[in-house]
């Protein structure tokens, strides 16, 4: 219900009708079988528009749904290592981490300690430093290594360029694998 004595009226096609009494604007909308909708109540005089409000709400809902669809959900993929992970397993896991980052997902790297391995936590830190060095061109460190119980956790995010989004590097082939230190 519009309570102002005069309003600035915009027609159904977007044309300016001008400042008219509210009762006249309501009659114009009724004759066109459309609704009189207040667009800008803070303006002087308030701005109202003649439109099909149901259709307008439907289009707004549809556009917000399509905007929600276009948003990419980032997932956190986890890769678990042990302090004694051998070079072959390391290469396979590193390849998967590179694939996760190239797909635009975050990668969580976990080093799990069992039994007396907790006494040698520096081995896990060395492993994470090696992983960070191998992934430096594919992603950025979002969370530095930290202990959570018997696990050492580090999180990588995909490397983002200014305009294009995610950098798409080819998955390394056996001939082009990253230089892995032993």
PDB file of C-alpha atoms in Angstrom:
ATOM      1  CA  UNK A   1       0.000   0.000   0.000  1.00  0.00           C
ATOM      2  CA  UNK A   2       1.532   3.271  -1.129  1.00  0.00           C
ATOM      3  CA  UNK A   3       0.690   6.105   1.287  1.00  0.00           C
ATOM      4  CA  UNK A   4       2.346   9.082  -0.429  1.00  0.00           C
ATOM      5  CA  UNK A   5       0.089  11.746  -2.022  1.00  0.00           C
ATOM      6  CA  UNK A   6       2.276  12.073  -5.141  1.00  0.00           C
ATOM      7  CA  UNK A   7       4.737   9.699  -6.773  1.00  0.00           C
ATOM      8  CA  UNK A   8       7.090   9.696  -9.743  1.00  0.00           C
ATOM      9  CA  UNK A   9       5.669   7.080 -12.105  1.00  0.00           C
ATOM     10  CA  UNK A  10       7.543   4.844 -14.534  1.00  0.00           C
ATOM     11  CA  UNK A  11       5.503   2.961 -17.133  1.00  0.00           C
ATOM     12  CA  UNK A  12       5.550  -0.765 -17.836  1.00  0.00           C
ATOM     13  CA  UNK A  13       7.993  -0.292 -20.750  1.00  0.00           C
ATOM     14  CA  UNK A  14      10.376   1.821 -18.645  1.00  0.00           C
ATOM     15  CA  UNK A  15       9.169   5.193 -19.950  1.00  0.00           C
ATOM     16  CA  UNK A  16       8.908   8.186 -17.603  1.00  0.00           C
ATOM     17  CA  UNK A  17       5.306   9.240 -17.068  1.00  0.00           C
ATOM     18  CA  UNK A  18       6.118  11.936 -14.520  1.00  0.00           C
ATOM     19  CA  UNK A  19       4.883  13.056 -11.096  1.00  0.00           C
ATOM     20  CA  UNK A  20       1.249  12.023 -10.646  1.00  0.00           C
ATOM     21  CA  UNK A  21      -1.155  11.608  -7.711  1.00  0.00           C
ATOM     22  CA  UNK A  22      -1.082   8.116  -6.184  1.00  0.00           C
ATOM     23  CA  UNK A  23      -4.755   7.440  -6.922  1.00  0.00           C
ATOM     24  CA  UNK A  24      -4.234   8.227 -10.608  1.00  0.00           C
ATOM     25  CA  UNK A  25      -1.162   5.935 -10.746  1.00  0.00           C
ATOM     26  CA  UNK A  26      -3.176   3.127  -9.136  1.00  0.00           C
ATOM     27  CA  UNK A  27      -5.938   3.617 -11.711  1.00  0.00           C
ATOM     28  CA  UNK A  28      -3.423   3.518 -14.606  1.00  0.00           C
ATOM     29  CA  UNK A  29      -1.971   0.262 -13.244  1.00  0.00           C
ATOM     30  CA  UNK A  30      -5.456  -1.209 -12.780  1.00  0.00           C
ATOM     31  CA  UNK A  31      -6.444  -0.294 -16.355  1.00  0.00           C
ATOM     32  CA  UNK A  32      -3.280  -2.030 -17.656  1.00  0.00           C
ATOM     33  CA  UNK A  33      -4.025  -5.051 -15.399  1.00  0.00           C
ATOM     34  CA  UNK A  34      -0.597  -4.685 -13.803  1.00  0.00           C
ATOM     35  CA  UNK A  35       0.720  -3.841 -10.326  1.00  0.00           C
ATOM     36  CA  UNK A  36       1.987  -0.526  -8.951  1.00  0.00           C
ATOM     37  CA  UNK A  37       5.297  -1.288  -7.223  1.00  0.00           C
ATOM     38  CA  UNK A  38       7.314   1.128  -5.095  1.00  0.00           C
ATOM     39  CA  UNK A  39      10.882   1.047  -6.454  1.00  0.00           C
ATOM     40  CA  UNK A  40      12.647   3.804  -4.514  1.00  0.00           C
ATOM     41  CA  UNK A  41      10.837   4.970  -1.352  1.00  0.00           C
ATOM     42  CA  UNK A  42      13.677   7.299  -0.259  1.00  0.00           C
ATOM     43  CA  UNK A  43      13.539   9.495  -3.366  1.00  0.00           C
ATOM     44  CA  UNK A  44      11.609  12.765  -3.345  1.00  0.00           C
ATOM     45  CA  UNK A  45       8.911  12.106  -4.539  1.00  0.00           C
ATOM     46  CA  UNK A  46       9.025   8.278  -4.190  1.00  0.00           C
ATOM     47  CA  UNK A  47       9.500   6.346  -7.437  1.00  0.00           C
ATOM     48  CA  UNK A  48       6.928   3.713  -8.403  1.00  0.00           C
ATOM     49  CA  UNK A  49       6.725   1.472 -11.433  1.00  0.00           C
ATOM     50  CA  UNK A  50       3.897  -0.268 -13.245  1.00  0.00           C
ATOM     51  CA  UNK A  51       4.804  -3.946 -13.713  1.00  0.00           C
ATOM     52  CA  UNK A  52       3.622  -7.522 -13.370  1.00  0.00           C
ATOM     53  CA  UNK A  53       4.995  -8.149  -9.887  1.00  0.00           C
ATOM     54  CA  UNK A  54       4.527 -11.933 -10.002  1.00  0.00           C
ATOM     55  CA  UNK A  55       6.529 -12.151 -13.224  1.00  0.00           C
ATOM     56  CA  UNK A  56       9.192  -9.847 -11.750  1.00  0.00           C
ATOM     57  CA  UNK A  57       9.580 -12.050  -8.641  1.00  0.00           C
ATOM     58  CA  UNK A  58       9.765 -15.172 -10.826  1.00  0.00           C
ATOM     59  CA  UNK A  59      12.558 -13.660 -12.948  1.00  0.00           C
ATOM     60  CA  UNK A  60      14.459 -12.527  -9.832  1.00  0.00           C
ATOM     61  CA  UNK A  61      14.241 -16.030  -8.363  1.00  0.00           C
ATOM     62  CA  UNK A  62      15.354 -17.591 -11.643  1.00  0.00           C
ATOM     63  CA  UNK A  63      18.342 -15.260 -11.997  1.00  0.00           C
ATOM     64  CA  UNK A  64      19.462 -15.897  -8.407  1.00  0.00           C
ATOM     65  CA  UNK A  65      19.222 -19.665  -9.011  1.00  0.00           C
ATOM     66  CA  UNK A  66      21.320 -19.430 -12.169  1.00  0.00           C
ATOM     67  CA  UNK A  67      23.889 -17.301 -10.323  1.00  0.00           C
ATOM     68  CA  UNK A  68      24.045 -19.950  -7.596  1.00  0.00           C
ATOM     69  CA  UNK A  69      24.524 -22.673 -10.219  1.00  0.00           C
ATOM     70  CA  UNK A  70      27.476 -20.857 -11.779  1.00  0.00           C
ATOM     71  CA  UNK A  71      29.352 -20.665  -8.478  1.00  0.00           C
ATOM     72  CA  UNK A  72      31.981 -23.348  -8.258  1.00  0.00           C
ATOM     73  CA  UNK A  73      32.084 -25.303  -5.054  1.00  0.00           C
ATOM     74  CA  UNK A  74      35.591 -25.908  -3.846  1.00  0.00           C
ATOM     75  CA  UNK A  75      36.216 -29.214  -2.196  1.00  0.00           C
ATOM     76  CA  UNK A  76      38.995 -30.118   0.183  1.00  0.00           C
ATOM     77  CA  UNK A  77      40.761 -33.253  -0.989  1.00  0.00           C
ATOM     78  CA  UNK A  78      42.974 -35.010   1.532  1.00  0.00           C
ATOM     79  CA  UNK A  79      46.151 -36.988   0.928  1.00  0.00           C
ATOM     80  CA  UNK A  80      47.646 -38.940   3.823  1.00  0.00           C
ATOM     81  CA  UNK A  81      51.350 -39.612   4.186  1.00  0.00           C
ATOM     82  CA  UNK A  82      53.453 -41.402   6.789  1.00  0.00           C
ATOM     83  CA  UNK A  83      56.930 -40.268   7.847  1.00  0.00           C
ATOM     84  CA  UNK A  84      58.378 -43.324   6.101  1.00  0.00           C
ATOM     85  CA  UNK A  85      56.475 -42.942   2.806  1.00  0.00           C
ATOM     86  CA  UNK A  86      58.669 -44.398   0.062  1.00  0.00           C
ATOM     87  CA  UNK A  87      59.603 -42.522  -3.148  1.00  0.00           C
ATOM     88  CA  UNK A  88      57.244 -44.475  -5.432  1.00  0.00           C
ATOM     89  CA  UNK A  89      54.220 -43.866  -3.224  1.00  0.00           C
ATOM     90  CA  UNK A  90      55.346 -40.270  -2.768  1.00  0.00           C
ATOM     91  CA  UNK A  91      55.349 -39.673  -6.541  1.00  0.00           C
ATOM     92  CA  UNK A  92      51.851 -41.138  -6.958  1.00  0.00           C
ATOM     93  CA  UNK A  93      50.453 -39.072  -4.090  1.00  0.00           C
ATOM     94  CA  UNK A  94      52.202 -35.942  -5.353  1.00  0.00           C
ATOM     95  CA  UNK A  95      50.699 -36.474  -8.823  1.00  0.00           C
ATOM     96  CA  UNK A  96      47.244 -36.698  -7.239  1.00  0.00           C
ATOM     97  CA  UNK A  97      47.858 -33.518  -5.235  1.00  0.00           C
ATOM     98  CA  UNK A  98      48.850 -31.704  -8.445  1.00  0.00           C
ATOM     99  CA  UNK A  99      45.663 -32.959 -10.124  1.00  0.00           C
ATOM    100  CA  UNK A 100      43.534 -31.719  -7.197  1.00  0.00           C
ATOM    101  CA  UNK A 101      45.109 -28.259  -7.352  1.00  0.00           C
ATOM    102  CA  UNK A 102      44.780 -28.055 -11.153  1.00  0.00           C
ATOM    103  CA  UNK A 103      41.085 -28.921 -10.828  1.00  0.00           C
ATOM    104  CA  UNK A 104      40.682 -25.926  -8.503  1.00  0.00           C
ATOM    105  CA  UNK A 105      40.233 -27.894  -5.283  1.00  0.00           C
ATOM    106  CA  UNK A 106      42.069 -27.369  -2.029  1.00  0.00           C
ATOM    107  CA  UNK A 107      44.450 -30.101  -0.931  1.00  0.00           C
ATOM    108  CA  UNK A 108      44.932 -31.125   2.678  1.00  0.00           C
ATOM    109  CA  UNK A 109      48.169 -32.996   3.338  1.00  0.00           C
ATOM    110  CA  UNK A 110      48.250 -35.086   6.499  1.00  0.00           C
ATOM    111  CA  UNK A 111      51.270 -36.846   7.978  1.00  0.00           C
ATOM    112  CA  UNK A 112      50.099 -39.514  10.438  1.00  0.00           C
ATOM    113  CA  UNK A 113      52.359 -40.726  13.218  1.00  0.00           C
ATOM    114  CA  UNK A 114      52.028 -44.145  14.837  1.00  0.00           C
ATOM    115  CA  UNK A 115      53.693 -45.409  17.973  1.00  0.00           C
ATOM    116  CA  UNK A 116      57.269 -44.257  18.466  1.00  0.00           C
ATOM    117  CA  UNK A 117      57.173 -42.124  15.283  1.00  0.00           C
ATOM    118  CA  UNK A 118      55.908 -39.295  17.526  1.00  0.00           C
ATOM    119  CA  UNK A 119      59.435 -39.031  18.927  1.00  0.00           C
ATOM    120  CA  UNK A 120      60.709 -38.052  15.444  1.00  0.00           C
ATOM    121  CA  UNK A 121      58.271 -35.349  14.348  1.00  0.00           C
ATOM    122  CA  UNK A 122      61.039 -33.620  12.407  1.00  0.00           C
ATOM    123  CA  UNK A 123      60.740 -36.369   9.749  1.00  0.00           C
ATOM    124  CA  UNK A 124      57.148 -35.274   9.088  1.00  0.00           C
ATOM    125  CA  UNK A 125      58.205 -31.630   8.896  1.00  0.00           C
ATOM    126  CA  UNK A 126      60.912 -32.519   6.379  1.00  0.00           C
ATOM    127  CA  UNK A 127      58.341 -34.428   4.321  1.00  0.00           C
ATOM    128  CA  UNK A 128      55.941 -31.455   4.321  1.00  0.00           C
ATOM    129  CA  UNK A 129      58.771 -29.088   3.361  1.00  0.00           C
ATOM    130  CA  UNK A 130      59.567 -31.382   0.423  1.00  0.00           C
ATOM    131  CA  UNK A 131      55.887 -31.482  -0.625  1.00  0.00           C
ATOM    132  CA  UNK A 132      55.675 -27.684  -0.393  1.00  0.00           C
ATOM    133  CA  UNK A 133      58.760 -27.300  -2.592  1.00  0.00           C
ATOM    134  CA  UNK A 134      57.329 -29.718  -5.187  1.00  0.00           C
ATOM    135  CA  UNK A 135      53.894 -28.031  -5.244  1.00  0.00           C
ATOM    136  CA  UNK A 136      55.075 -24.400  -5.244  1.00  0.00           C
ATOM    137  CA  UNK A 137      54.176 -23.826  -8.924  1.00  0.00           C
ATOM    138  CA  UNK A 138      50.749 -25.494  -8.615  1.00  0.00           C
ATOM    139  CA  UNK A 139      49.389 -24.067  -5.380  1.00  0.00           C
ATOM    140  CA  UNK A 140      49.901 -21.794  -2.409  1.00  0.00           C
ATOM    141  CA  UNK A 141      50.112 -22.756   1.248  1.00  0.00           C
ATOM    142  CA  UNK A 142      46.920 -21.695   2.998  1.00  0.00           C
ATOM    143  CA  UNK A 143      47.718 -23.274   6.343  1.00  0.00           C
ATOM    144  CA  UNK A 144      51.224 -23.864   7.621  1.00  0.00           C
ATOM    145  CA  UNK A 145      51.973 -27.282   9.172  1.00  0.00           C
ATOM    146  CA  UNK A 146      50.441 -27.746  12.603  1.00  0.00           C
ATOM    147  CA  UNK A 147      49.995 -30.697  14.925  1.00  0.00           C
ATOM    148  CA  UNK A 148      46.470 -31.999  15.514  1.00  0.00           C
ATOM    149  CA  UNK A 149      46.758 -34.909  17.901  1.00  0.00           C
ATOM    150  CA  UNK A 150      48.979 -37.533  16.233  1.00  0.00           C
ATOM    151  CA  UNK A 151      48.755 -35.839  12.825  1.00  0.00           C
ATOM    152  CA  UNK A 152      50.675 -33.027  11.175  1.00  0.00           C
ATOM    153  CA  UNK A 153      48.347 -31.088   8.841  1.00  0.00           C
ATOM    154  CA  UNK A 154      49.045 -28.601   6.030  1.00  0.00           C
ATOM    155  CA  UNK A 155      46.543 -27.112   3.529  1.00  0.00           C
ATOM    156  CA  UNK A 156      47.258 -25.979  -0.044  1.00  0.00           C
ATOM    157  CA  UNK A 157      45.001 -23.851  -2.229  1.00  0.00           C
ATOM    158  CA  UNK A 158      45.072 -23.660  -6.026  1.00  0.00           C
ATOM    159  CA  UNK A 159      47.207 -20.925  -7.560  1.00  0.00           C
ATOM    160  CA  UNK A 160      44.852 -18.285  -9.012  1.00  0.00           C
ATOM    161  CA  UNK A 161      45.738 -15.874 -11.803  1.00  0.00           C
ATOM    162  CA  UNK A 162      44.317 -12.356 -11.950  1.00  0.00           C
ATOM    163  CA  UNK A 163      41.812 -12.808 -14.801  1.00  0.00           C
ATOM    164  CA  UNK A 164      41.605 -16.394 -15.936  1.00  0.00           C
ATOM    165  CA  UNK A 165      40.797 -18.153 -12.650  1.00  0.00           C
ATOM    166  CA  UNK A 166      42.761 -21.308 -12.045  1.00  0.00           C
ATOM    167  CA  UNK A 167      45.978 -22.031 -13.843  1.00  0.00           C
ATOM    168  CA  UNK A 168      45.561 -25.178 -15.886  1.00  0.00           C
ATOM    169  CA  UNK A 169      48.830 -27.004 -15.999  1.00  0.00           C
ATOM    170  CA  UNK A 170      48.986 -30.354 -17.701  1.00  0.00           C
ATOM    171  CA  UNK A 171      49.229 -33.339 -15.418  1.00  0.00           C
ATOM    172  CA  UNK A 172      52.870 -34.360 -15.440  1.00  0.00           C
ATOM    173  CA  UNK A 173      53.730 -37.305 -17.617  1.00  0.00           C
ATOM    174  CA  UNK A 174      56.382 -39.769 -16.460  1.00  0.00           C
ATOM    175  CA  UNK A 175      58.977 -37.912 -18.558  1.00  0.00           C
ATOM    176  CA  UNK A 176      57.976 -34.496 -17.151  1.00  0.00           C
ATOM    177  CA  UNK A 177      57.565 -35.335 -13.468  1.00  0.00           C
ATOM    178  CA  UNK A 178      58.718 -32.695 -10.994  1.00  0.00           C
ATOM    179  CA  UNK A 179      62.233 -33.018  -9.673  1.00  0.00           C
ATOM    180  CA  UNK A 180      61.812 -34.978  -6.475  1.00  0.00           C
ATOM    181  CA  UNK A 181      64.532 -34.833  -3.840  1.00  0.00           C
ATOM    182  CA  UNK A 182      65.471 -37.963  -1.960  1.00  0.00           C
TER     183      UNK A 182
END
